[in-house]
mmCIF file of C-alpha atoms in Angstrom:
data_model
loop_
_atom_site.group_PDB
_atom_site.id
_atom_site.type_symbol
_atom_site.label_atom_id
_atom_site.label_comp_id
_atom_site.label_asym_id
_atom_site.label_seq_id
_atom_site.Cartn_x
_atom_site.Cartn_y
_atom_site.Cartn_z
ATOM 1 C CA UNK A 1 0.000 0.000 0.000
ATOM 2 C CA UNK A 2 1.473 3.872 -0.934
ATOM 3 C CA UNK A 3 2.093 5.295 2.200
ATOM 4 C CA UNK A 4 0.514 8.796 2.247
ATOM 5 C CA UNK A 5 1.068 10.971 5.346
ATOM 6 C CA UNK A 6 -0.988 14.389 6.094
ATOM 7 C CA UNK A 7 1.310 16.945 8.095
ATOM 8 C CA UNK A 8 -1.021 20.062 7.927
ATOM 9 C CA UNK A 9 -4.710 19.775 7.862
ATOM 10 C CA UNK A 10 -6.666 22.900 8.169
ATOM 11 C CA UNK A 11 -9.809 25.095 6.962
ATOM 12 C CA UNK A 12 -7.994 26.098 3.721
ATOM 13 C CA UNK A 13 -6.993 22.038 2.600
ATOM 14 C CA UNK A 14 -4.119 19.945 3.643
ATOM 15 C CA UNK A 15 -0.542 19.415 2.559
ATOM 16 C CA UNK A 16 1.393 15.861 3.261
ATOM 17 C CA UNK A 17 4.191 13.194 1.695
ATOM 18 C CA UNK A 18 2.956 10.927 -0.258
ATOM 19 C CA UNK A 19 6.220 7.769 -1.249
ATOM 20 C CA UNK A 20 5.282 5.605 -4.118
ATOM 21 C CA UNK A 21 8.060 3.015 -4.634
ATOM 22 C CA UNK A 22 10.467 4.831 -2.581
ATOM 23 C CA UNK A 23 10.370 8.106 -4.405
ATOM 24 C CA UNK A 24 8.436 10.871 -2.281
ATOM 25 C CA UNK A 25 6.261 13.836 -3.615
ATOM 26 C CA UNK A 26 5.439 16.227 -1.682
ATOM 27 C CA UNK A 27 1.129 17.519 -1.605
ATOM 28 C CA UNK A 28 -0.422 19.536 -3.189
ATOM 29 C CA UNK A 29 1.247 18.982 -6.442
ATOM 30 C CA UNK A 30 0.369 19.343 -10.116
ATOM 31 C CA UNK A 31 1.750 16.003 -11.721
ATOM 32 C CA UNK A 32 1.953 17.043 -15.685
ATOM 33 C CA UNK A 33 1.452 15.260 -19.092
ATOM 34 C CA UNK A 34 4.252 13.175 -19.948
ATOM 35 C CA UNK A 35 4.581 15.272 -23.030
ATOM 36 C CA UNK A 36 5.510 18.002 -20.853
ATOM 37 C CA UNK A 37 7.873 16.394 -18.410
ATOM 38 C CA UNK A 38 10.149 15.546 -21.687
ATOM 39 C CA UNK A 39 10.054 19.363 -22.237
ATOM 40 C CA UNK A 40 11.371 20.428 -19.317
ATOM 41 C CA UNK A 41 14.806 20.627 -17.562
ATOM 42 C CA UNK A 42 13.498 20.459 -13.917
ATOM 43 C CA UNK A 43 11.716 17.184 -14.389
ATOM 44 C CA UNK A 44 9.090 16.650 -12.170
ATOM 45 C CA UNK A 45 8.693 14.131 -8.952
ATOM 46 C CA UNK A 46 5.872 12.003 -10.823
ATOM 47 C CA UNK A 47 4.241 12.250 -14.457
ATOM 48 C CA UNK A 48 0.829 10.912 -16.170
ATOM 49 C CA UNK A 49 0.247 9.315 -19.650
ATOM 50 C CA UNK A 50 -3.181 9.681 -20.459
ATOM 51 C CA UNK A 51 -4.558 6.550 -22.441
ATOM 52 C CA UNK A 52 -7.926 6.649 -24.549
ATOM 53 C CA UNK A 53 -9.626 3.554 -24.906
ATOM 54 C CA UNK A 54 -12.549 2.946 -27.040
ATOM 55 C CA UNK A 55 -14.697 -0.308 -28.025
ATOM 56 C CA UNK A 56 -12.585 -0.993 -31.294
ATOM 57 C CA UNK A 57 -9.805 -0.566 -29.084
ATOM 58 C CA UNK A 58 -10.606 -2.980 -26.640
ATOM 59 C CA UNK A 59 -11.739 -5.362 -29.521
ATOM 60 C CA UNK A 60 -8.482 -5.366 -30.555
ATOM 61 C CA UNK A 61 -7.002 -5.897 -27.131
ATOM 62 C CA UNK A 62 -9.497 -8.896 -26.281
ATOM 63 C CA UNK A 63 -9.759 -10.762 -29.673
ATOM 64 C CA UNK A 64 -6.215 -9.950 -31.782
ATOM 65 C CA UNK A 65 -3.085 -11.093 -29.780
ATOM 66 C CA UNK A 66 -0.639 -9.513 -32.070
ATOM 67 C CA UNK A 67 -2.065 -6.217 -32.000
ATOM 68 C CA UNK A 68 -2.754 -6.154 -28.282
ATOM 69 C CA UNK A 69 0.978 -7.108 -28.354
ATOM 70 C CA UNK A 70 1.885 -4.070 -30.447
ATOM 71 C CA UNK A 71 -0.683 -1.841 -28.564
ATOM 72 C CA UNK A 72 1.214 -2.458 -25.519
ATOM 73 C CA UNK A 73 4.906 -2.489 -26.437
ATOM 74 C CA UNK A 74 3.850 1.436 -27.886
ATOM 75 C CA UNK A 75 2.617 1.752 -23.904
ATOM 76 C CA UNK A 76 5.410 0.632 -22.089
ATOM 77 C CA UNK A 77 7.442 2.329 -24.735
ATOM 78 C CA UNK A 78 6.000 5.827 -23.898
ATOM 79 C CA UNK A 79 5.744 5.113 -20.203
ATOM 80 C CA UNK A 80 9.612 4.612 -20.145
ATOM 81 C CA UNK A 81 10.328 7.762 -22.027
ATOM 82 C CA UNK A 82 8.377 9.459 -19.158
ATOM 83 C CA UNK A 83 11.631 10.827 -16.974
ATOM 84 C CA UNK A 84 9.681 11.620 -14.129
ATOM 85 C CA UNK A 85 10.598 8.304 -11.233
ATOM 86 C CA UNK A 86 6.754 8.061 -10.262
ATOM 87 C CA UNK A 87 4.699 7.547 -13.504
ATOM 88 C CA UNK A 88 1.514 6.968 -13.591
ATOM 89 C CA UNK A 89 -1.126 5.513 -16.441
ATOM 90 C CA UNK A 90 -4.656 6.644 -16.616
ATOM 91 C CA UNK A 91 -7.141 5.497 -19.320
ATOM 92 C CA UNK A 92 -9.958 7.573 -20.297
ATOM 93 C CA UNK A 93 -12.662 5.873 -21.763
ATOM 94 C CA UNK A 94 -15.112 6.830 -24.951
ATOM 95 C CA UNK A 95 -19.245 6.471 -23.754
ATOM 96 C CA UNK A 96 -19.197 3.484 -26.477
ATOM 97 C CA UNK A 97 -17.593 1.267 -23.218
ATOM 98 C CA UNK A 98 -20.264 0.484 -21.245
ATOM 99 C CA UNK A 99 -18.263 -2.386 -19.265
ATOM 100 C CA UNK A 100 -15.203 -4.520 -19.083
ATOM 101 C CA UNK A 101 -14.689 -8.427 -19.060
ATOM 102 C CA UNK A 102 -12.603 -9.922 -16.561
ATOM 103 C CA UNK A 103 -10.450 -10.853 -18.804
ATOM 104 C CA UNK A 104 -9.790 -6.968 -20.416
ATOM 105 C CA UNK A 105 -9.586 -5.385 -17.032
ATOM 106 C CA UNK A 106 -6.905 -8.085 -16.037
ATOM 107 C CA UNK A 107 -5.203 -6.982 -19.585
ATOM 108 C CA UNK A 108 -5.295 -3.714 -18.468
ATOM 109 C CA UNK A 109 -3.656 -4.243 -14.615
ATOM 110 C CA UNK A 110 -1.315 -6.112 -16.347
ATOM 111 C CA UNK A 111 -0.667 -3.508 -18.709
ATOM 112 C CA UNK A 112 0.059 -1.221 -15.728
ATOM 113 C CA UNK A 113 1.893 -3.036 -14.063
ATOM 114 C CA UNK A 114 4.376 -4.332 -17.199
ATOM 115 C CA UNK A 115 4.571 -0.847 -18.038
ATOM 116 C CA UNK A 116 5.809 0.106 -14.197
ATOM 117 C CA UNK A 117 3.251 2.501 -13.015
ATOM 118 C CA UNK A 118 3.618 3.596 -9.689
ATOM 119 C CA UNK A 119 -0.046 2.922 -8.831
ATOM 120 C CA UNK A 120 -2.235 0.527 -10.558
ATOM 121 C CA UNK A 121 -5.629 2.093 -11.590
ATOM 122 C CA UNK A 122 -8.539 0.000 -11.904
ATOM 123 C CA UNK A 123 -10.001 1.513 -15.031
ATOM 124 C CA UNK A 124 -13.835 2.779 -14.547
ATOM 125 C CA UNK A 125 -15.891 3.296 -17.861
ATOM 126 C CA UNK A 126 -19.584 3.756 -18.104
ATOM 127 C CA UNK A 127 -20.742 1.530 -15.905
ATOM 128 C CA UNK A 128 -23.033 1.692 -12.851
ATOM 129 C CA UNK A 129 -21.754 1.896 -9.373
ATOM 130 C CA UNK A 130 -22.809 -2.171 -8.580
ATOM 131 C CA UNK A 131 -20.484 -2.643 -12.091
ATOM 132 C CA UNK A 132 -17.667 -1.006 -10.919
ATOM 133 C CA UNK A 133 -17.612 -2.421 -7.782
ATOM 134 C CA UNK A 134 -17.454 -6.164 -9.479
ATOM 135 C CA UNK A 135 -14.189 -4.430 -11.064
ATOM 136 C CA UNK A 136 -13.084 -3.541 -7.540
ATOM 137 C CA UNK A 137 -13.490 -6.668 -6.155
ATOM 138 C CA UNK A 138 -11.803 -8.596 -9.257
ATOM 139 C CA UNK A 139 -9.110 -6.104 -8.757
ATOM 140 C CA UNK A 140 -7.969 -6.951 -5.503
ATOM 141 C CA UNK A 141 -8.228 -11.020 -6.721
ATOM 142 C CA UNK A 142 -5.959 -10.013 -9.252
ATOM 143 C CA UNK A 143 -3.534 -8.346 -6.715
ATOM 144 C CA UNK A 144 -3.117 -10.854 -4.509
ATOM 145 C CA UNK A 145 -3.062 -13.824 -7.384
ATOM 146 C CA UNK A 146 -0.085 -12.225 -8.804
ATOM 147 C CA UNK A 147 1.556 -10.532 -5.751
ATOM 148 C CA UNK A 148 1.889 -6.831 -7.630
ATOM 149 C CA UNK A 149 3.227 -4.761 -5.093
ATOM 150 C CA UNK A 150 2.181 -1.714 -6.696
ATOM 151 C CA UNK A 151 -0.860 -0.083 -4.875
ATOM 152 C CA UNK A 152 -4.316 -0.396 -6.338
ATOM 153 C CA UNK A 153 -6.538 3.131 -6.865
ATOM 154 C CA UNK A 154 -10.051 3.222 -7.354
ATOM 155 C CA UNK A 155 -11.959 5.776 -9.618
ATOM 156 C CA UNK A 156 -15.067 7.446 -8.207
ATOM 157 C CA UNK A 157 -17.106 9.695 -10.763
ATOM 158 C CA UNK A 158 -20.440 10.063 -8.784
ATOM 159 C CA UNK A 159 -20.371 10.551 -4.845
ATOM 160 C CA UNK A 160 -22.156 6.612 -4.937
ATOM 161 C CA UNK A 161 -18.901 5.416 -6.429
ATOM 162 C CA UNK A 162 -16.766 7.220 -3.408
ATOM 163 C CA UNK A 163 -19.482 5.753 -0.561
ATOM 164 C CA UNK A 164 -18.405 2.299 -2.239
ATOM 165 C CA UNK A 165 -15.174 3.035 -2.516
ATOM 166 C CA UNK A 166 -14.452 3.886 1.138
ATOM 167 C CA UNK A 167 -15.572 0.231 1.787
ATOM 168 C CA UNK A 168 -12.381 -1.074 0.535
ATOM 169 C CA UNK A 169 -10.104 1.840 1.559
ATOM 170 C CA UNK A 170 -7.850 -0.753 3.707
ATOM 171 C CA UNK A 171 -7.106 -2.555 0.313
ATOM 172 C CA UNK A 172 -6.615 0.847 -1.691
ATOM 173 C CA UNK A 173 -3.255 2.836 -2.214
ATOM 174 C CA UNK A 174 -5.373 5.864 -3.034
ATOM 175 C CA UNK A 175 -8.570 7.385 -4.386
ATOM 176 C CA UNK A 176 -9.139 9.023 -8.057
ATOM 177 C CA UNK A 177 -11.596 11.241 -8.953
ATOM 178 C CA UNK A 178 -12.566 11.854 -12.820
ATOM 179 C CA UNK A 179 -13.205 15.662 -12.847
ATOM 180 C CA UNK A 180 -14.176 15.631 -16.289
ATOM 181 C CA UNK A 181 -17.610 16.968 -14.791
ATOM 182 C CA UNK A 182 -18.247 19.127 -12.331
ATOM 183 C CA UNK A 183 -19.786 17.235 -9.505
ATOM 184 C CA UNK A 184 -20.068 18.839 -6.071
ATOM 185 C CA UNK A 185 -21.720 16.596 -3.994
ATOM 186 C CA UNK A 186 -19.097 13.789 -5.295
ATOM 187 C CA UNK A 187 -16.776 16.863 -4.091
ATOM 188 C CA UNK A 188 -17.884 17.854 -1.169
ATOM 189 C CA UNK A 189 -18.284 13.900 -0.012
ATOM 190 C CA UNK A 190 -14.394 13.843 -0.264
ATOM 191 C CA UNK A 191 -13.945 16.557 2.310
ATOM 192 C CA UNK A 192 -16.193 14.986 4.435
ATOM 193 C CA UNK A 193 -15.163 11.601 3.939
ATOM 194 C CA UNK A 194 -12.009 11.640 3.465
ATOM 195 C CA UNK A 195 -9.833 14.844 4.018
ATOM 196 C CA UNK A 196 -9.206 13.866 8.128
ATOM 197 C CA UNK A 197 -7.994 10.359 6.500
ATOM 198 C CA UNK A 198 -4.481 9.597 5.523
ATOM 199 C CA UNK A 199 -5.558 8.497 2.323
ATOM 200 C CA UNK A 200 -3.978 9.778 -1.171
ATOM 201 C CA UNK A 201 -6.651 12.087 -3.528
ATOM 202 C CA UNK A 202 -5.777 12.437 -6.977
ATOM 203 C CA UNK A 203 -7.966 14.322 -9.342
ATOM 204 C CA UNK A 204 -7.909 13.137 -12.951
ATOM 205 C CA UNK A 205 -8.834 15.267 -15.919
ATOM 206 C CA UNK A 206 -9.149 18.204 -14.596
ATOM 207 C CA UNK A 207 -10.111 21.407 -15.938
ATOM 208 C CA UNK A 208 -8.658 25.171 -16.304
ATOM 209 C CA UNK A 209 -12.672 26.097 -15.756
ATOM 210 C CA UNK A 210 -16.058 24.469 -15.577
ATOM 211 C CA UNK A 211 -19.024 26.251 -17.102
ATOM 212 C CA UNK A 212 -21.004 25.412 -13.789
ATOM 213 C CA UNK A 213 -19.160 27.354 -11.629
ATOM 214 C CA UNK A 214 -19.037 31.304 -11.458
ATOM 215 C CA UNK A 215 -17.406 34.687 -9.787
ATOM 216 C CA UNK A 216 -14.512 33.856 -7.780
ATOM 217 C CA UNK A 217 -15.297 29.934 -7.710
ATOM 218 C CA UNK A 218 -12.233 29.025 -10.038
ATOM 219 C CA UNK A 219 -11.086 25.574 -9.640
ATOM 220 C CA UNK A 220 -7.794 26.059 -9.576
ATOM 221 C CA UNK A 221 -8.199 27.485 -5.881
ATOM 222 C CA UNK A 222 -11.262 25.473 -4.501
ATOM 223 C CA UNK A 223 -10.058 21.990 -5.564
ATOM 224 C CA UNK A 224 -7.332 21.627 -2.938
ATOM 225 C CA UNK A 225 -9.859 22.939 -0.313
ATOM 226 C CA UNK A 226 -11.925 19.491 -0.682
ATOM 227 C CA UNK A 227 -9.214 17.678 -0.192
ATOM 228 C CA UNK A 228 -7.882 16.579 -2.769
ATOM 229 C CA UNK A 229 -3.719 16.136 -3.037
ATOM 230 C CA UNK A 230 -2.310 15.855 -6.006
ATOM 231 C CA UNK A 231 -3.924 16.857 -9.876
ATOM 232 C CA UNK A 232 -3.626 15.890 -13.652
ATOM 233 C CA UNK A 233 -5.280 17.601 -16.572
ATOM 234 C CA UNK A 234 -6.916 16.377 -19.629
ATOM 235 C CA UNK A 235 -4.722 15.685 -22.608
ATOM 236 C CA UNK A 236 -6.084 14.884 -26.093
ATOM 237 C CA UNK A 237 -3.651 12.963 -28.970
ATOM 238 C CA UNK A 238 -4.536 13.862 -32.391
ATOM 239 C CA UNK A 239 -6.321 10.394 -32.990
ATOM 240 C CA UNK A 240 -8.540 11.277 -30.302
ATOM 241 C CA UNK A 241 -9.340 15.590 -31.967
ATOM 242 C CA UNK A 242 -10.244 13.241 -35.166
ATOM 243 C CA UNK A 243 -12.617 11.141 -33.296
ATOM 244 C CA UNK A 244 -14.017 14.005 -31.434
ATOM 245 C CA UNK A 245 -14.355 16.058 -34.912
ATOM 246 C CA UNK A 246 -15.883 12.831 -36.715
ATOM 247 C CA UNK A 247 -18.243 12.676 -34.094
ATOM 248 C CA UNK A 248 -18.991 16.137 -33.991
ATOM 249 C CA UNK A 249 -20.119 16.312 -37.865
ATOM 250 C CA UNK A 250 -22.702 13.940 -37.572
ATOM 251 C CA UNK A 251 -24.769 16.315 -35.265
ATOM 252 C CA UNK A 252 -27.347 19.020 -37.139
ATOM 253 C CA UNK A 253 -28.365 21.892 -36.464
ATOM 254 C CA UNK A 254 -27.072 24.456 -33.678
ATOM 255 C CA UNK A 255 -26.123 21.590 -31.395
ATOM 256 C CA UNK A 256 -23.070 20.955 -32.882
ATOM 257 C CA UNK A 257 -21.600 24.874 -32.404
ATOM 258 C CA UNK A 258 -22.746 24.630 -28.783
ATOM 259 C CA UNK A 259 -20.672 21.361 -28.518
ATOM 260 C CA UNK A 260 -18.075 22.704 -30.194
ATOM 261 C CA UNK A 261 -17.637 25.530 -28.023
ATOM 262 C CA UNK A 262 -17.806 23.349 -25.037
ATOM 263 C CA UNK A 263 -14.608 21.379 -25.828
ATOM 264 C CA UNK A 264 -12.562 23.843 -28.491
ATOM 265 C CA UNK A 265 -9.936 23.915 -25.719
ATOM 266 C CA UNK A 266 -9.267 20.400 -26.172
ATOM 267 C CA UNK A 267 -10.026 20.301 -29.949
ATOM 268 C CA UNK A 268 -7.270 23.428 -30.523
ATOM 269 C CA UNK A 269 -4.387 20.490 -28.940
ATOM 270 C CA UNK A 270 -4.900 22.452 -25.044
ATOM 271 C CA UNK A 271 -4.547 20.551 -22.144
ATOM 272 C CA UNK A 272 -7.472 21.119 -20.195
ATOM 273 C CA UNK A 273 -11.188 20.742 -21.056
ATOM 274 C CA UNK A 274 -14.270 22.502 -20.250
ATOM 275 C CA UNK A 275 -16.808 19.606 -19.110
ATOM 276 C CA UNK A 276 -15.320 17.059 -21.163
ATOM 277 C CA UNK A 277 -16.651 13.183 -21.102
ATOM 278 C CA UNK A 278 -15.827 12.105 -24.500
ATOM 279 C CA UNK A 279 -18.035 11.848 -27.510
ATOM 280 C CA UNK A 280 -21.222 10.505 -26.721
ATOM 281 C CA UNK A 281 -24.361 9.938 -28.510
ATOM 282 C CA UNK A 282 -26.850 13.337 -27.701
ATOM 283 C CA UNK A 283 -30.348 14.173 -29.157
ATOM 284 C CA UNK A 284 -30.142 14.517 -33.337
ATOM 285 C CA UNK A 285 -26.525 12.507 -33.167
ATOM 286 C CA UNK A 286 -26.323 9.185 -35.482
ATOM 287 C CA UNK A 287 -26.574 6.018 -33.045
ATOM 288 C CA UNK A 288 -23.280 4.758 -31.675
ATOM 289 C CA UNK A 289 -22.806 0.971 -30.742
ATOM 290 C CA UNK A 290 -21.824 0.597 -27.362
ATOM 291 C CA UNK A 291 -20.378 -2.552 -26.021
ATOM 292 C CA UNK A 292 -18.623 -4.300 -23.076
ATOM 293 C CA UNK A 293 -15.426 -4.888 -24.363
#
């Protein structure tokens, strides 16, 4: 389990050490892209690679061995050009995932873990809570079939995937939120639940703004006041602009611009996202298949 110590706790948030396979980083901290830690010359304590995952993707992975072989040599391959000695691996999913079989989330711990990420995610896609907590559960099988020694992290997008997640906070290195979405009561849950708890926050995704929140309620200064430790923003590859932009011109009508102006941050190559979940199917929008991959 990641060891995560709070030393100051008080009305404005908390600060603390948080040692992930004997490398320490010090909260509240940013932890960047790994496109930007190769940029820099102060390289920073820990780094993220941001993975999108869709259903042809995870065809591929489940049903053609020599491309999920390729697919994860390019993984490990970028993971080990990340310089910073606490990387991390984060998949965000497209809506057209509705679930995982056991035998693509153990792909994808494996994956992790091959690649040497410092914590082991267990992915969440669009799944209800009672889904997710099936993942949880195989998770922790999975941990202590193979003896990883990297701590596990659960993902809580709704404040019903935190109350099940505290359940199994003995067996967890840490807790992620995705912040794609504002969500306050998921929010404010964490700084009741879990702020007077030695137990590692990370928020995923995040935002430089969310178009639910106004005057002087930027997130940039409220987010560490829940709670939460450490931060990563949204990233977007040019595969994934193209699959936002095909998506994008199959809706009519003014829809499209207000979409559009929703996510042009991410669709102009910036690292943050207003609101951003990933294309999904919305009132005039051709039908997408969605499967459990």
């Amino acid at each position: 389990m990641s060891p995560f110590v709070v030393e100051v706790n008080d009305a404005h948030g908390r600060q603390g050490v948080l040692d992930v396979g004997g490398a320490s980083v010090r909260t509240p901290a940013y932890i960047p892209p790994d496109g930007f830690c190769r940029g820099v010359t102060n390289v920073p304590d820990a780094g993220v690679c941001d993975l999108w995952f869709g259903r042809m993707d995870g065809e591929r992975l489940r049903l053609h061995p020599d491309e999920r072989e390729r697919m994860e040599n390019a993984v490990c391959e970028r993971m080990n050009r990340l310089p910073s000695p606490v990387r991390l691996l984060h998949f965000n999913f497209f809506t057209d995932v509705v679930g995982l079989r056991q035998e693509s989330l153990t792909a994808l711990l494996l994956l992790q873990h091959r690649a040497g990420a410092g914590v082991v995610e267990i992915p969440r896609v669009y799944c209800t809570t009672g889904m997710y907590e099936q993942a949880v559960l195989d998770a922790l099988a999975w941990q202590r079939h193979t003896g990883c020694g990297a701590p596990l992290m659960g993902i809580a997008r709704t404040a019903d995937d935190l109350m099940m997640l505290e359940r199994y906070l003995p067996h967890l290195g840490g807790i992620g939120l995705d912040c794609r979405r504002l969500d306050k009561p998921l929010l404010y849950l964490v700084r009741r639940k879990l702020k007077h708890q030695d137990v590692r926050v990370h928020a995923f995704s995040f935002p430089c703004s969310y178009s639910g929140m106004h005057g002087r309620e930027m997130p940039g200064m409220v987010i560490h006041w829940f709670g939460v430790d450490t931060v990563s923003s949204l990233t977007l590859s040019e595969h994934v602009r193209q699959h936002f932009s095909t998506t994008l011109s199959g809706i009519g009508g003014g829809k499209g611009h207000e979409i559009v102006n929703e996510i042009r941050p991410c669709l102009s190559g910036a690292s943050c996202a207003s609101s951003v979940r990933g294309p999904e199917r919305r009132s005039g929008e051709r039908r997408q298949r969605s499967a459990v991959v």
